[in-house]
GROMACS .gro file of C-alpha atoms in nm:
model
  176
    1UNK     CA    1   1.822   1.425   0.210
    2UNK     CA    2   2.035   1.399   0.504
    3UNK     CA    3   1.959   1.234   0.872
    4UNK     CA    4   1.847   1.431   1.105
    5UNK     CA    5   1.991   1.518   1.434
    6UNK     CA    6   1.775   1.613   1.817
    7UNK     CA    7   1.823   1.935   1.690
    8UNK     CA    8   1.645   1.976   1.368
    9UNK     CA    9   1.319   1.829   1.202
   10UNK     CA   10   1.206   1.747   0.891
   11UNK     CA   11   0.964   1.954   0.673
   12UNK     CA   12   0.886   1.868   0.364
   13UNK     CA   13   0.643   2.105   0.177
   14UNK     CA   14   0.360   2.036  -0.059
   15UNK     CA   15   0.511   1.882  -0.365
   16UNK     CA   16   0.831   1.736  -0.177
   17UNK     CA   17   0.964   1.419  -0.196
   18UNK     CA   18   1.080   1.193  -0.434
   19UNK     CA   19   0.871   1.069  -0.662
   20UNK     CA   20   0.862   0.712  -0.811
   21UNK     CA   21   0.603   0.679  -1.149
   22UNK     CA   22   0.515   0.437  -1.393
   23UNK     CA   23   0.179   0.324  -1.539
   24UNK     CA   24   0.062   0.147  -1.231
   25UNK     CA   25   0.128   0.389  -0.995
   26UNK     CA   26   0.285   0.731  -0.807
   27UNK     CA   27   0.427   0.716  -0.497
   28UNK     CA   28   0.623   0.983  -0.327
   29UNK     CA   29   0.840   0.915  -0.073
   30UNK     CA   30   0.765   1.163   0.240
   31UNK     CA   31   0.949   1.083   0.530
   32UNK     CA   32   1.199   0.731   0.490
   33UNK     CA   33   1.389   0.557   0.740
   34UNK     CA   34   1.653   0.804   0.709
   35UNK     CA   35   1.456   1.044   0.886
   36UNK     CA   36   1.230   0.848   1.106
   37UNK     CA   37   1.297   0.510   1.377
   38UNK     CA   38   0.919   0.462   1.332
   39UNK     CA   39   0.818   0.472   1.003
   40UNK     CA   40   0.804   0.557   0.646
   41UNK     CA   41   0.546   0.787   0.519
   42UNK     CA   42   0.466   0.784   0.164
   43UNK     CA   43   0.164   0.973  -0.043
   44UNK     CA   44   0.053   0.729  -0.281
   45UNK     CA   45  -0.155   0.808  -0.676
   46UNK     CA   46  -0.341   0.497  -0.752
   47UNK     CA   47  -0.490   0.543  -1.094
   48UNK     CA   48  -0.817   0.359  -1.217
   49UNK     CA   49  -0.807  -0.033  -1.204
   50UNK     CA   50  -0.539  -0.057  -0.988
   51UNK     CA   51  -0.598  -0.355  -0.735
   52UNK     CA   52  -0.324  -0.395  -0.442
   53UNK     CA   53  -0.454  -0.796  -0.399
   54UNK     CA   54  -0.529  -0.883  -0.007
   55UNK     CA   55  -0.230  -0.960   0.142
   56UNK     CA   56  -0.064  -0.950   0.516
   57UNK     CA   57   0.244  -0.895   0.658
   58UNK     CA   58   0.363  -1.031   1.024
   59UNK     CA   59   0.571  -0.694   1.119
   60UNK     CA   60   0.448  -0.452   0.980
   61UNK     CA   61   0.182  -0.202   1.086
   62UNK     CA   62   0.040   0.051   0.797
   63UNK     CA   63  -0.203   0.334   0.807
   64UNK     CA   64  -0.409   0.450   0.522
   65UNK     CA   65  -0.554   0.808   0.480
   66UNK     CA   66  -0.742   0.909   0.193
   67UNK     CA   67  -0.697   1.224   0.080
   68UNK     CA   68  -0.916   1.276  -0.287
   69UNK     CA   69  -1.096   0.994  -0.446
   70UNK     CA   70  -1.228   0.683  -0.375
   71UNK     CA   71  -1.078   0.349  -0.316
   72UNK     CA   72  -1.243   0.016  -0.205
   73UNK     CA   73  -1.080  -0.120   0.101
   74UNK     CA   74  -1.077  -0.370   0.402
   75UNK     CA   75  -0.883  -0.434   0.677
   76UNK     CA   76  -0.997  -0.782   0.865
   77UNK     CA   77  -0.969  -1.130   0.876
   78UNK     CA   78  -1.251  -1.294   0.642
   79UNK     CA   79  -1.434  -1.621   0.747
   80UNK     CA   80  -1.326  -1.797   0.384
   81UNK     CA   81  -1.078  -1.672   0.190
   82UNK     CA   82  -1.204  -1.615  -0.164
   83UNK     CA   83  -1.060  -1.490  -0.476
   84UNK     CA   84  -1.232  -1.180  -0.515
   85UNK     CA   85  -1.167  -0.958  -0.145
   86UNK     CA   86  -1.468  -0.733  -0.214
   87UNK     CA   87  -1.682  -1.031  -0.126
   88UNK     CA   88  -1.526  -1.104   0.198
   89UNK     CA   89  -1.692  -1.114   0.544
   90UNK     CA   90  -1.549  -1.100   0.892
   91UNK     CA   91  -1.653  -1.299   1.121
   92UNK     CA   92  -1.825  -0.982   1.281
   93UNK     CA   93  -2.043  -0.892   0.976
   94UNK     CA   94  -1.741  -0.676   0.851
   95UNK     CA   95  -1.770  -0.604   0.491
   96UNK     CA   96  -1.535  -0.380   0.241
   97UNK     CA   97  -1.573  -0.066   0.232
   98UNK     CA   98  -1.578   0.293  -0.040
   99UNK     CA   99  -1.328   0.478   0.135
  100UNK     CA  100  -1.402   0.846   0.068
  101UNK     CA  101  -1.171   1.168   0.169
  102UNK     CA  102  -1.116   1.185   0.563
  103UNK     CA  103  -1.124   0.829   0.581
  104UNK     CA  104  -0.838   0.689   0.808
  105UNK     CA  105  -0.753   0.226   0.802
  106UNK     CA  106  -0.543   0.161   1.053
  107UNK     CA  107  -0.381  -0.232   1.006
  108UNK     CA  108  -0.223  -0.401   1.244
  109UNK     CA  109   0.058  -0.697   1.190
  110UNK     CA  110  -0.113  -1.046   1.070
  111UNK     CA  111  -0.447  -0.855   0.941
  112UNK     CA  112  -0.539  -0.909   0.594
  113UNK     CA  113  -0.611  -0.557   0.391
  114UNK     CA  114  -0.648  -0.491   0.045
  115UNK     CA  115  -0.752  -0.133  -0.161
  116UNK     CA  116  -0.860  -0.056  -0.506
  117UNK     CA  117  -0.967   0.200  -0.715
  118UNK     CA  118  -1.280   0.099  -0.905
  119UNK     CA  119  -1.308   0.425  -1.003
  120UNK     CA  120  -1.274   0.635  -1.322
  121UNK     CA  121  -1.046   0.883  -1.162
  122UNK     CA  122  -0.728   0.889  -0.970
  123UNK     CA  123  -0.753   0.823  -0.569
  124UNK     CA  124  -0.463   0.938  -0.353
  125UNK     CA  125  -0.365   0.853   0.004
  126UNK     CA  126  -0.113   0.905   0.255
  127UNK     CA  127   0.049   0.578   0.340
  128UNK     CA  128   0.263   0.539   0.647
  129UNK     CA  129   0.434   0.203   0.720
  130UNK     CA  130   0.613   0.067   1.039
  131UNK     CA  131   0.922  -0.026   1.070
  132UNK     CA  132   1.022   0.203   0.813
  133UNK     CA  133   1.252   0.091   0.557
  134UNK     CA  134   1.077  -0.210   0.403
  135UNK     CA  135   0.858  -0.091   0.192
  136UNK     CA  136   1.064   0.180   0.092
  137UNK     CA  137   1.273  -0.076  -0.108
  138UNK     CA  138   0.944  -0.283  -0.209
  139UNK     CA  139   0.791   0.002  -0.331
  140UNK     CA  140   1.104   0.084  -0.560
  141UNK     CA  141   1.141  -0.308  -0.675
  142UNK     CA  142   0.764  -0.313  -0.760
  143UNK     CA  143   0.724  -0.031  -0.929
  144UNK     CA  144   1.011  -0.151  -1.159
  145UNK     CA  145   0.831  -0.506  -1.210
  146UNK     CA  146   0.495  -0.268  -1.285
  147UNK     CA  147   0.667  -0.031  -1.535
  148UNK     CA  148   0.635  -0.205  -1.844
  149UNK     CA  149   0.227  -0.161  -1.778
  150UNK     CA  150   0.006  -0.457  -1.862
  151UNK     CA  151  -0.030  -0.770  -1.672
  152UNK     CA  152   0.231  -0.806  -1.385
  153UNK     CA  153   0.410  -1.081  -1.381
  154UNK     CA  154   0.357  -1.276  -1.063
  155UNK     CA  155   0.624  -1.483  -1.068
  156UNK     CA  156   0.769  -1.178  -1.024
  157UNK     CA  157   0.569  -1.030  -0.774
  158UNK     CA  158   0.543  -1.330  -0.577
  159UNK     CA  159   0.892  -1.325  -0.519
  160UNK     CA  160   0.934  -0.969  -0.415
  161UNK     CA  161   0.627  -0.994  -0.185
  162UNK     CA  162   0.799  -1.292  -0.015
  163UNK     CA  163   1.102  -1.075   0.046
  164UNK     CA  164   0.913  -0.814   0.194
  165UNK     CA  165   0.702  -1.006   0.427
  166UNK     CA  166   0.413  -0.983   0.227
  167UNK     CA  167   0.160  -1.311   0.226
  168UNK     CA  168  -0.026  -1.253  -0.077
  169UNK     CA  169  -0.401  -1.343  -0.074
  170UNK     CA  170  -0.521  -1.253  -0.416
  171UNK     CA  171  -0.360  -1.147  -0.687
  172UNK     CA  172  -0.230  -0.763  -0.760
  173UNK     CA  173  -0.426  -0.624  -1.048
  174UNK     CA  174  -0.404  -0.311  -1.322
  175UNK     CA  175  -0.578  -0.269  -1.588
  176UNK     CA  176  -0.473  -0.023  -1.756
   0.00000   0.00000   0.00000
């Protein structure tokens, strides 16, 4: 892909994009930082048992659209941190959530957030991050830590996450 100039856009049609795959997930890459100031857009497969962790990041801002399937998801800060997110609380009476199709999560920087797909069928969302760029490369790192399928390693992912300004709050899961 090249950068764009004031003069021309970007459209990329159904199927477009590159696409990153292994066992633990599918992500094409819409729209990256070459194209965009503001953010990378990304439409993400996550298959059955796949369990982001809650985690945070103090730049970034992401939005979450679900487009077929379900995934469980939250986007607050919980009274007590636990090891299992889907038991969390807000301090509002916030709970997590079955996100269905048409369902929009909007995070901003410092909130906790996690997703999973308890499901027996593939979910898939469009992802957009801001500042674009970051998770571009995180994606690509991860998904190379994830490929050998199993149990990741979290050494591993610990150290990736810290790079990327991600504060891991329970662990990433697939079972695959």
């Amino acid at each position: 892909m090249t950068e764009l100039t004031r003069a021309e856009g970007l459209i990329v049609p159904p199927g477009g994009g590159t696409v990153i795959h292994t066992a633990a997930q599918q992500v094409t890459y819409k729209v990256t930082g070459e194209h965009s100031r503001v953010s990378s857009t990304f439409e993400v497969v996550v298959p059955p048992g796949f369990d982001v962790g809650a985690h945070r990041h103090t730049r970034s801002e992401e939005l979450f659209h679900i487009l077929d399937g379900e995934l469980d998801v939250l986007a607050f800060e919980p009274r007590v941190l636990s090891e299992d997110w889907r038991h969390w609380e807000s301090m509002s009476g916030l709970r997590a959530v079955r996100a269905t199709p048409g369902t929009v999560v909007v995070v901003p920087p410092g909130c906790p957030h996690a997703f999973a797909n308890r499901t027996g069928r593939d979910a898939t969302m469009f992802f957009q991050s801001s500042p674009p760029s970051d998770h571009e490369r995180y994606f690509e790192e991860l998904l190379d830590i994830l490929k050998e399928g199993g149990t990741p390693d979290p050494v591993a992912i610990a150290e990736l996450r810290v790079r990327y300004d991600i504060e891991q709050l329970t662990p990433l899961r697939h079972d695959a």
